[in-house]
Short mmCIF file of C-alpha atoms in Angstrom, two decimals:
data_model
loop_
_atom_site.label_atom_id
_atom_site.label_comp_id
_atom_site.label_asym_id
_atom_site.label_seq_id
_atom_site.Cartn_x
_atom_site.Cartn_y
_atom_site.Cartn_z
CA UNK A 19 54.92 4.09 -55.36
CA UNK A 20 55.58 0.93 -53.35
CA UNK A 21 56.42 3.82 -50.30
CA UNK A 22 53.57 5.40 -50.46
CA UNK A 23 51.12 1.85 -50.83
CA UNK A 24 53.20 0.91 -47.50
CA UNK A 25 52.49 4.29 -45.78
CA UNK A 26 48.79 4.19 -46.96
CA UNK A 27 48.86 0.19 -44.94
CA UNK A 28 50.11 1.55 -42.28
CA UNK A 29 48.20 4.68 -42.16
CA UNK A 30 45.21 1.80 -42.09
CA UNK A 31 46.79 -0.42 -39.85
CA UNK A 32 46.95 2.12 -37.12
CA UNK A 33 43.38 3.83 -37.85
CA UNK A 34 42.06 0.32 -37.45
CA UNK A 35 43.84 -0.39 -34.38
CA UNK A 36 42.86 3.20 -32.88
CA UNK A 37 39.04 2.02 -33.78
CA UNK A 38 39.24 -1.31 -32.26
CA UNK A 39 41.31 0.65 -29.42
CA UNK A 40 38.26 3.03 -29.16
CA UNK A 41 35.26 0.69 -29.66
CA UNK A 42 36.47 -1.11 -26.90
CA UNK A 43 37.03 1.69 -24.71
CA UNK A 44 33.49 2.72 -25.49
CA UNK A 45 32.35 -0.69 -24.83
CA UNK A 46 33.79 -0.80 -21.46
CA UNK A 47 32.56 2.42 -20.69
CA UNK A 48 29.22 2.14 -21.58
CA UNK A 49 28.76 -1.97 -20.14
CA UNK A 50 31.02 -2.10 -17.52
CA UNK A 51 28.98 -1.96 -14.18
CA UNK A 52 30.14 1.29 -12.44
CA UNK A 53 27.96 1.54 -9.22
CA UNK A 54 28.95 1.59 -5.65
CA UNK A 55 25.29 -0.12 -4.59
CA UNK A 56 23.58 -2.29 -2.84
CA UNK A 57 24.03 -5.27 -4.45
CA UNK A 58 20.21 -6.45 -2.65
CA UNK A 59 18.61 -3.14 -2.69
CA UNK A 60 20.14 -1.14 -5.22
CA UNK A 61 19.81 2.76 -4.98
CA UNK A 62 17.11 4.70 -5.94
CA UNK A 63 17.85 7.84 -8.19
CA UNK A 64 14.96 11.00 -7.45
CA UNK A 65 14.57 13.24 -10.12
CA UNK A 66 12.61 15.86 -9.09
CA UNK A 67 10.21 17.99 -11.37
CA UNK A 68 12.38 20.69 -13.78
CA UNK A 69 15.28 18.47 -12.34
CA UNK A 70 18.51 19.30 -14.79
CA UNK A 71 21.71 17.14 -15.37
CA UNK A 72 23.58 19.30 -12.45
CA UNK A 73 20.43 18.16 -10.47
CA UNK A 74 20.67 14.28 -11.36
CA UNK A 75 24.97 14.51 -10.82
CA UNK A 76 24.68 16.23 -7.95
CA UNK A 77 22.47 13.62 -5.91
CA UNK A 78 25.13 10.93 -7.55
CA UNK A 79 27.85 12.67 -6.30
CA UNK A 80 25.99 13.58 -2.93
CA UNK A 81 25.48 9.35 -2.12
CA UNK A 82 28.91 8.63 -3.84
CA UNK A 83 27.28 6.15 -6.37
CA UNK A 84 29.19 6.39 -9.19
CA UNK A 85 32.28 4.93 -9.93
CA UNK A 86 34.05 6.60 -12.55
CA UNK A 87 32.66 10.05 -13.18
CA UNK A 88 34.29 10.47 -16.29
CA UNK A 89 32.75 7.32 -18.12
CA UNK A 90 29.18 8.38 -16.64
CA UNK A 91 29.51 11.72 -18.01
CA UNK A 92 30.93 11.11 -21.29
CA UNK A 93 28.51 8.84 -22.61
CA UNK A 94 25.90 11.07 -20.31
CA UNK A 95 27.27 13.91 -22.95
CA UNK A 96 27.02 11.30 -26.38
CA UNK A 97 23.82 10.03 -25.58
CA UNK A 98 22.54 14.03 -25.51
CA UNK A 99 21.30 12.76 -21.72
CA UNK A 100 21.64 16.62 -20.24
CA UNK A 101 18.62 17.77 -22.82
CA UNK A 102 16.34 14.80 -21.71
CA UNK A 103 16.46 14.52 -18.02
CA UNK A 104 13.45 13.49 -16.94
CA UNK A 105 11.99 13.30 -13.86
CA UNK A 106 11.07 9.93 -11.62
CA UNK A 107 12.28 7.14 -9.47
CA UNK A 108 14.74 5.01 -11.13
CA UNK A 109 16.77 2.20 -9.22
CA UNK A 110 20.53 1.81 -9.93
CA UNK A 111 21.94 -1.81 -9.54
CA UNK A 112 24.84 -3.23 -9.29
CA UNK A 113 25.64 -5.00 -12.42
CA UNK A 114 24.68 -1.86 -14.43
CA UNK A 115 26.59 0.00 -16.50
CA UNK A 116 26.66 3.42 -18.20
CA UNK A 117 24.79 2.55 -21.14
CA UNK A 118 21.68 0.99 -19.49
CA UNK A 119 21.41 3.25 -16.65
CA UNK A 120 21.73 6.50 -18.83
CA UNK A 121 19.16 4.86 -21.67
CA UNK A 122 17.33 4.00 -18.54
CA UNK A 123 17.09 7.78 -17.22
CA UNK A 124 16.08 9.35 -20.93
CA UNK A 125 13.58 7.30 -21.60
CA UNK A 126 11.96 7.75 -18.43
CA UNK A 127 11.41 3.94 -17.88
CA UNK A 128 10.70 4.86 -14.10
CA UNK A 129 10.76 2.02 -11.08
CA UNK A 130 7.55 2.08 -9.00
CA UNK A 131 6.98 2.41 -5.72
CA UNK A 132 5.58 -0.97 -4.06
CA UNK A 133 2.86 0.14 -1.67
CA UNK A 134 1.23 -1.78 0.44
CA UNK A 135 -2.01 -1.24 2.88
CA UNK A 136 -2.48 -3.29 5.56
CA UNK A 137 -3.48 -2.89 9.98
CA UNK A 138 -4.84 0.93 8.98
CA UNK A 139 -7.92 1.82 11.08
CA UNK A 140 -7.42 5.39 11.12
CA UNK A 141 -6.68 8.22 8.24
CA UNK A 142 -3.94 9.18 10.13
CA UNK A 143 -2.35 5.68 9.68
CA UNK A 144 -3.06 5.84 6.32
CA UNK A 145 -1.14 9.46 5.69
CA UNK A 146 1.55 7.44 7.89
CA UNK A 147 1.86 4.88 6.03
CA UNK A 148 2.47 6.38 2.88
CA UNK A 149 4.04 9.37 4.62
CA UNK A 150 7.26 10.59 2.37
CA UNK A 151 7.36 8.05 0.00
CA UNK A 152 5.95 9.98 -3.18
CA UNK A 153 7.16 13.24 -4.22
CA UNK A 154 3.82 15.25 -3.15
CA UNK A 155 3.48 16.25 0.39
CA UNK A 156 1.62 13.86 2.67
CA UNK A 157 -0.04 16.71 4.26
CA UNK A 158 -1.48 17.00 0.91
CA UNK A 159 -3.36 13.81 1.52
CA UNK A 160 -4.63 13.98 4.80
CA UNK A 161 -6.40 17.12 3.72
CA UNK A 162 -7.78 15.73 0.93
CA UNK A 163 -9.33 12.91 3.13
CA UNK A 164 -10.86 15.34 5.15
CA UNK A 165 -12.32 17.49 1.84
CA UNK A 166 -16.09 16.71 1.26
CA UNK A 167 -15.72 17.98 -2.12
CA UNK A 168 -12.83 15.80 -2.97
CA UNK A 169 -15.11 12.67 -1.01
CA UNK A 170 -18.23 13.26 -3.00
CA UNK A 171 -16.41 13.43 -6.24
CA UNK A 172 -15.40 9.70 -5.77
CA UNK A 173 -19.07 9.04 -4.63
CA UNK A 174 -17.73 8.86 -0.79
CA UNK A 175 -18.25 10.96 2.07
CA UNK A 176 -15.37 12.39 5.02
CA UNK A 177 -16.46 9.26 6.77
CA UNK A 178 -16.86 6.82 4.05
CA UNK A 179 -13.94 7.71 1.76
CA UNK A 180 -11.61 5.27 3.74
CA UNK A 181 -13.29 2.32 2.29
CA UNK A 182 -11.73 3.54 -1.69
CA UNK A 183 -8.48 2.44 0.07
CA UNK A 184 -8.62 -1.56 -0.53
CA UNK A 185 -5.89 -3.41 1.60
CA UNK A 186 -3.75 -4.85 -1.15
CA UNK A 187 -0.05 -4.09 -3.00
CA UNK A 188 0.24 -1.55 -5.67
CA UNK A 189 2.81 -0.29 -7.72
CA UNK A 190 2.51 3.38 -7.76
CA UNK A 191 4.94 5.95 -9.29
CA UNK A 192 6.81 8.36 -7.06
CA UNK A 193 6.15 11.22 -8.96
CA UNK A 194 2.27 10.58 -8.71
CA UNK A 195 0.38 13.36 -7.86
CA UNK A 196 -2.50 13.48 -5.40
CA UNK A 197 -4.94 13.80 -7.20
CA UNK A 198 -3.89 11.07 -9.70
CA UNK A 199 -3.20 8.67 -6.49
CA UNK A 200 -6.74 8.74 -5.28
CA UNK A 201 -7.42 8.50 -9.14
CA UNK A 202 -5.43 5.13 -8.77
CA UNK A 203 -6.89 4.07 -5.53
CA UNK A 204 -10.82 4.50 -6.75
CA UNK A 205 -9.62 2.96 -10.09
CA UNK A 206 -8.70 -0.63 -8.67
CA UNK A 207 -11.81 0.02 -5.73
CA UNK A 208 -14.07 -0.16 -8.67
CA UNK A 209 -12.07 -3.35 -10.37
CA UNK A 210 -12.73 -5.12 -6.91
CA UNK A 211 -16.71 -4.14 -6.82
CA UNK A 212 -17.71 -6.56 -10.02
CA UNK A 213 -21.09 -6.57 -10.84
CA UNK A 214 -21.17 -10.11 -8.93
CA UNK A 215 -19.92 -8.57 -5.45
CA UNK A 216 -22.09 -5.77 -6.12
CA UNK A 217 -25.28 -7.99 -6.72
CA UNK A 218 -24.38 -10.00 -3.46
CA UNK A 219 -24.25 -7.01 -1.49
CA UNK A 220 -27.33 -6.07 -2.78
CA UNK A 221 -29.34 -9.43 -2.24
CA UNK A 222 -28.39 -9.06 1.55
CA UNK A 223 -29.58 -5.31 1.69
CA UNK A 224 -25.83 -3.77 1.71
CA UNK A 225 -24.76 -1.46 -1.10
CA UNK A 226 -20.84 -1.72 -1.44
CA UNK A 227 -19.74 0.83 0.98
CA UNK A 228 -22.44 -0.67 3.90
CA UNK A 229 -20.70 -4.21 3.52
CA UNK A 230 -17.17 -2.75 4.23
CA UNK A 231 -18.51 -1.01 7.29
CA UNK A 232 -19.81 -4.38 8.13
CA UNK A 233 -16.29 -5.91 6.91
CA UNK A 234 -14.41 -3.79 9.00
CA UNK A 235 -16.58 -4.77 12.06
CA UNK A 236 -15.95 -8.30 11.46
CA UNK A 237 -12.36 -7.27 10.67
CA UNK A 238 -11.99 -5.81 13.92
CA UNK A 239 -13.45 -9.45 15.54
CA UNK A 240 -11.77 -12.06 13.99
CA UNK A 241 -8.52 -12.57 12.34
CA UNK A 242 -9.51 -16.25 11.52
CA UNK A 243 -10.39 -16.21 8.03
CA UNK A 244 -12.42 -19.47 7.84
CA UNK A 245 -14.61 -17.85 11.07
CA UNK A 246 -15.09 -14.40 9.57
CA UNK A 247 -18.38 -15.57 7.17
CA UNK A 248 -19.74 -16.99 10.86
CA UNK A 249 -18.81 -13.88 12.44
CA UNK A 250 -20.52 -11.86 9.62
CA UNK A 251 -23.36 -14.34 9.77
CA UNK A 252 -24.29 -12.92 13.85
CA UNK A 253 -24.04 -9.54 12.93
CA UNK A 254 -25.90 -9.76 9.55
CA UNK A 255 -28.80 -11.54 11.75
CA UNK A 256 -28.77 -8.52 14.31
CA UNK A 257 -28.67 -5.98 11.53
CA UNK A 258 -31.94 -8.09 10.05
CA UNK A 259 -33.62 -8.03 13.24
CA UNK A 260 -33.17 -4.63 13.75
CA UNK A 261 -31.19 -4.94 17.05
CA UNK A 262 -28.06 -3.23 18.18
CA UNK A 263 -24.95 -4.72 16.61
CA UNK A 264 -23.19 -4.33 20.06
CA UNK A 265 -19.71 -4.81 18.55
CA UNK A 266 -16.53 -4.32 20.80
CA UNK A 267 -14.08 -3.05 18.01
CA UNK A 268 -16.74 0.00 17.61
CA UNK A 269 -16.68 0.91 21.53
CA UNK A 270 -12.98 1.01 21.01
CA UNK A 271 -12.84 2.85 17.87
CA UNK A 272 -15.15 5.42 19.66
CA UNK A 273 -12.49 5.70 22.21
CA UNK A 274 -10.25 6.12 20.21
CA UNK A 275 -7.82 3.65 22.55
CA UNK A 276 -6.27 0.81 20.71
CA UNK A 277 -4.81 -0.90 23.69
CA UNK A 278 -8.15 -1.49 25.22
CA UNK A 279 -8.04 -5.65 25.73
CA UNK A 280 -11.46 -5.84 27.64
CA UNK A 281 -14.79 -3.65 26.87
CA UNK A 282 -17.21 -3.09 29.84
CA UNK A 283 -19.98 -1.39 30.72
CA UNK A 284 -18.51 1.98 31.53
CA UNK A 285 -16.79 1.93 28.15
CA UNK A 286 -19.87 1.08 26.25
CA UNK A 287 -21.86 4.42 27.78
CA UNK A 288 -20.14 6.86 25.68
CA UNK A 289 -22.01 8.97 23.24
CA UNK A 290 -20.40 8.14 19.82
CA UNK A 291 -22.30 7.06 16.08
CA UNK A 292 -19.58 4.39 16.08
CA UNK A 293 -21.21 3.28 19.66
CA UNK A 294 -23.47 0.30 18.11
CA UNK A 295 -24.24 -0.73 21.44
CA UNK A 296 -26.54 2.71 21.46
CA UNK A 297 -27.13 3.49 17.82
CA UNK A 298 -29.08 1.00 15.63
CA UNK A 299 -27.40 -0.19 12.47
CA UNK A 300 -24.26 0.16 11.37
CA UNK A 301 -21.48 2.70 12.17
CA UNK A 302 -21.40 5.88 9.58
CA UNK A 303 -17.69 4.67 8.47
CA UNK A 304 -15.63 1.63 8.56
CA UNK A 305 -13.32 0.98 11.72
CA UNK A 306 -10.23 -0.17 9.81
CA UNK A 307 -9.48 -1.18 6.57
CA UNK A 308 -10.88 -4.94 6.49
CA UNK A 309 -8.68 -7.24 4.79
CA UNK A 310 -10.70 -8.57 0.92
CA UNK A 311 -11.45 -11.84 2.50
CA UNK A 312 -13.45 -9.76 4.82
CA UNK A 313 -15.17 -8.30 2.68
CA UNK A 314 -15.82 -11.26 0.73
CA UNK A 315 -16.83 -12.79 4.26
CA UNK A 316 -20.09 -10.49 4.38
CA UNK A 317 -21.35 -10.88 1.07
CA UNK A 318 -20.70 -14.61 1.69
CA UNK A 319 -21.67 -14.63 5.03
CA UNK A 320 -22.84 -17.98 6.95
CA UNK A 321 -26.87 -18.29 7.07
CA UNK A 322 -27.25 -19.87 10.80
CA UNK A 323 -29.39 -18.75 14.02
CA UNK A 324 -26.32 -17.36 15.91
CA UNK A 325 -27.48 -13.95 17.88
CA UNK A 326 -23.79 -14.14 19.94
CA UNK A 327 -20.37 -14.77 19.96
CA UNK A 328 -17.97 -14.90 22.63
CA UNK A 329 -13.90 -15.41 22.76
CA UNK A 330 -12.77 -18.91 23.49
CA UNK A 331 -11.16 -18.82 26.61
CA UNK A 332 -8.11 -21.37 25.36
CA UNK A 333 -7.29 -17.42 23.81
CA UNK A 334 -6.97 -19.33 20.19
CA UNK A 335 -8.63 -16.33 18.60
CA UNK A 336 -11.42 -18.56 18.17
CA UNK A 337 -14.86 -17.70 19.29
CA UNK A 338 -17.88 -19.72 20.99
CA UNK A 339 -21.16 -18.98 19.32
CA UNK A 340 -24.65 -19.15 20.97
CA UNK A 341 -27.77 -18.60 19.51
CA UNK A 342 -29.70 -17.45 22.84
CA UNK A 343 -28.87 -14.94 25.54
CA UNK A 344 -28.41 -17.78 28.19
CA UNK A 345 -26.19 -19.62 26.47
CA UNK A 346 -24.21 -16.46 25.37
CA UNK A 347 -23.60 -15.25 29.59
CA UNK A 348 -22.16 -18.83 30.09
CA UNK A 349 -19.56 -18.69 27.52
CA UNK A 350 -18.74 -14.97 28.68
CA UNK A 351 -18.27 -15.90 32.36
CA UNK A 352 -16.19 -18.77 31.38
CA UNK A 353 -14.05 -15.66 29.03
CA UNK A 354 -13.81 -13.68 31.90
CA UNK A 355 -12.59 -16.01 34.12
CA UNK A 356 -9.59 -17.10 31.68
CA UNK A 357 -9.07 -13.06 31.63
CA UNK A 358 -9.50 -12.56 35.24
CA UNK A 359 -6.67 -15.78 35.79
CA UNK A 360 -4.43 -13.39 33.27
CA UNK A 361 -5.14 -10.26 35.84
CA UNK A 362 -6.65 -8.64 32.60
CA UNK A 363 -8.98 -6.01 33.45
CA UNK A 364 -8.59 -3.19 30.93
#
């Protein structure tokens, strides 16, 4: 009897110490951090659509991120991960371990993409700049900024639809979809257009879209944020008196030629809608995407007499305003002699 009591302890003894033995190996599989990352950056797991474990392992394997394989795919195998790979971005740091990471990858607790707009004038800046960075195509996008069907649906047209892109930073998932990224993009353009922006545009004759054309005009003159409601002010009092708006940035979006430091009266002959030193009113699109304050800067804009504004020639990025014609050729020759001094003629 006293045998078998002793055999029964020690049968208990040992299972104990094989539990403890294998909790703890669990435990260090599971916490342990067992990635070879960036410890700043991290690495950031792509799990395509219909993706399967092989899928997800293989791209681990492929950038060498795991440590020890076995661990991963043990736990991987207890946690039932192979029947709920899903797919999405998901970074892998450095202090993670097994546990988190796979828990991580079945939930489908996804990392987003940080996207962020800023010096786009064109649509093909815009396709570049979010070029490969979501899993759709970016052709994909730069046809649907080109679709009228897609435009009008967001109440846009081909030339207007660049204004639903506000500068700003989003967090966008990379397994977004096209459609449900301009669905994102018109869905924070319509948090920015409160029914107090919208009734200032519409006290100063704009509807929303007309005051980002007139943003992006002022965008395109002044980086100076505490000049652009002064800047808006000139044009808003041209648009008002029904004369042309004779911007610069429009002659050179016309052109087409960004590098083009100096606009003259060659330039400003070409036949173009976005030519406002020939059309009346304002341009059928914007010219870039003007920063908020821009916006802001137009429905805002300074009341004063100001029918012109010239560079400063100290090259500050500054401008000298004048409120006649006279006035306005003194400050210009004064310009063009600074630019002249530079030898700049283009």
């Amino acid at each position: 009897m006293q045998k078998n009591n002793k055999l029964i302890r020690y049968v208990i003894l040992a299972f104990a110490l094989f539990a403890t033995m294998f909790s703890y190996y669990v435990w260090q599989i599971a916490k342990t951090p067992n990635y070879q990352v960036d410890e700043k950056k991290g690495f950031a797991l792509l799990i395509p659509k219909g993706a399967t474990f092989d899928t997800v392992w293989d791209s681990l394997r492929v950038h060498k991120v795991v440590k020890d394989e076995l661990s991963f795919k043990f736990l991987a195998k207890l946690l039932k991960y192979k029947e709920n790979v899903r797919e999405g971005r998901y970074v892998i740091t450095a202090e993670m371990g097994n546990y988190e990471l796979i828990k991580k990858l079945r939930s489908g607790r996804q990392d987003p993409i940080r996207l962020t707009f800023n010096n786009i004038r064109l649509k093909k800046d815009l396709v570049h700049k979010i070029g490969n960075r979501f899993q759709f195509d970016s052709t994909t996008l730069a046809t649907m900024l080109n679709d009228s069907a897609v435009a009008r649906k967001y109440g846009f047209t081909t030339e207007t639809i660049m204004c639903m892109f506000l500068p700003n930073t989003y967090d966008v998932y990379w397994n977004v979809t096209p459609n449900e990224f301009f669905d994102i993009m018109h869905g924070w353009y319509k948090k920015f257009w409160t029914e107090d922006r919208k009734r200032k545009a519409a006290a100063i004759g704009l509807d929303p879209i007309k005051a980002q054309i007139m943003a992006s005009i002022v965008e395109g003159e002044t980086k100076k944020a505490d000049e652009k409601p002064r800047v808006a002010g000139v044009y808003m009092n041209r648009l008002n008196a029904r004369m042309p708006l004779q911007a610069d940035p429009t002659v050179v979006f016309a052109h087409q030629d960004f590098t083009i430091k100096r606009v003259n009266s060659t330039l400003t002959k070409i036949n173009s809608p976005y030519n406002t030193y020939k059309v009346i009113g304002l341009p059928p699109g914007p010219i870039n995407l003007p920063d908020l304050n821009s916006i802001d800067a137009v429905l805002n804009y300074e009341r004063h007499k100001y029918m012109y504004f010239c560079a400063k020639e100290d090259f500050s990025g500054y401008h000298n305003f004048a409120e006649n014609f006279t006035d306005h050729l003194n400050n210009a020759r004064i310009y063009q002699e600074a630019l002249n001094k530079l030898n700049i003629h283009k």
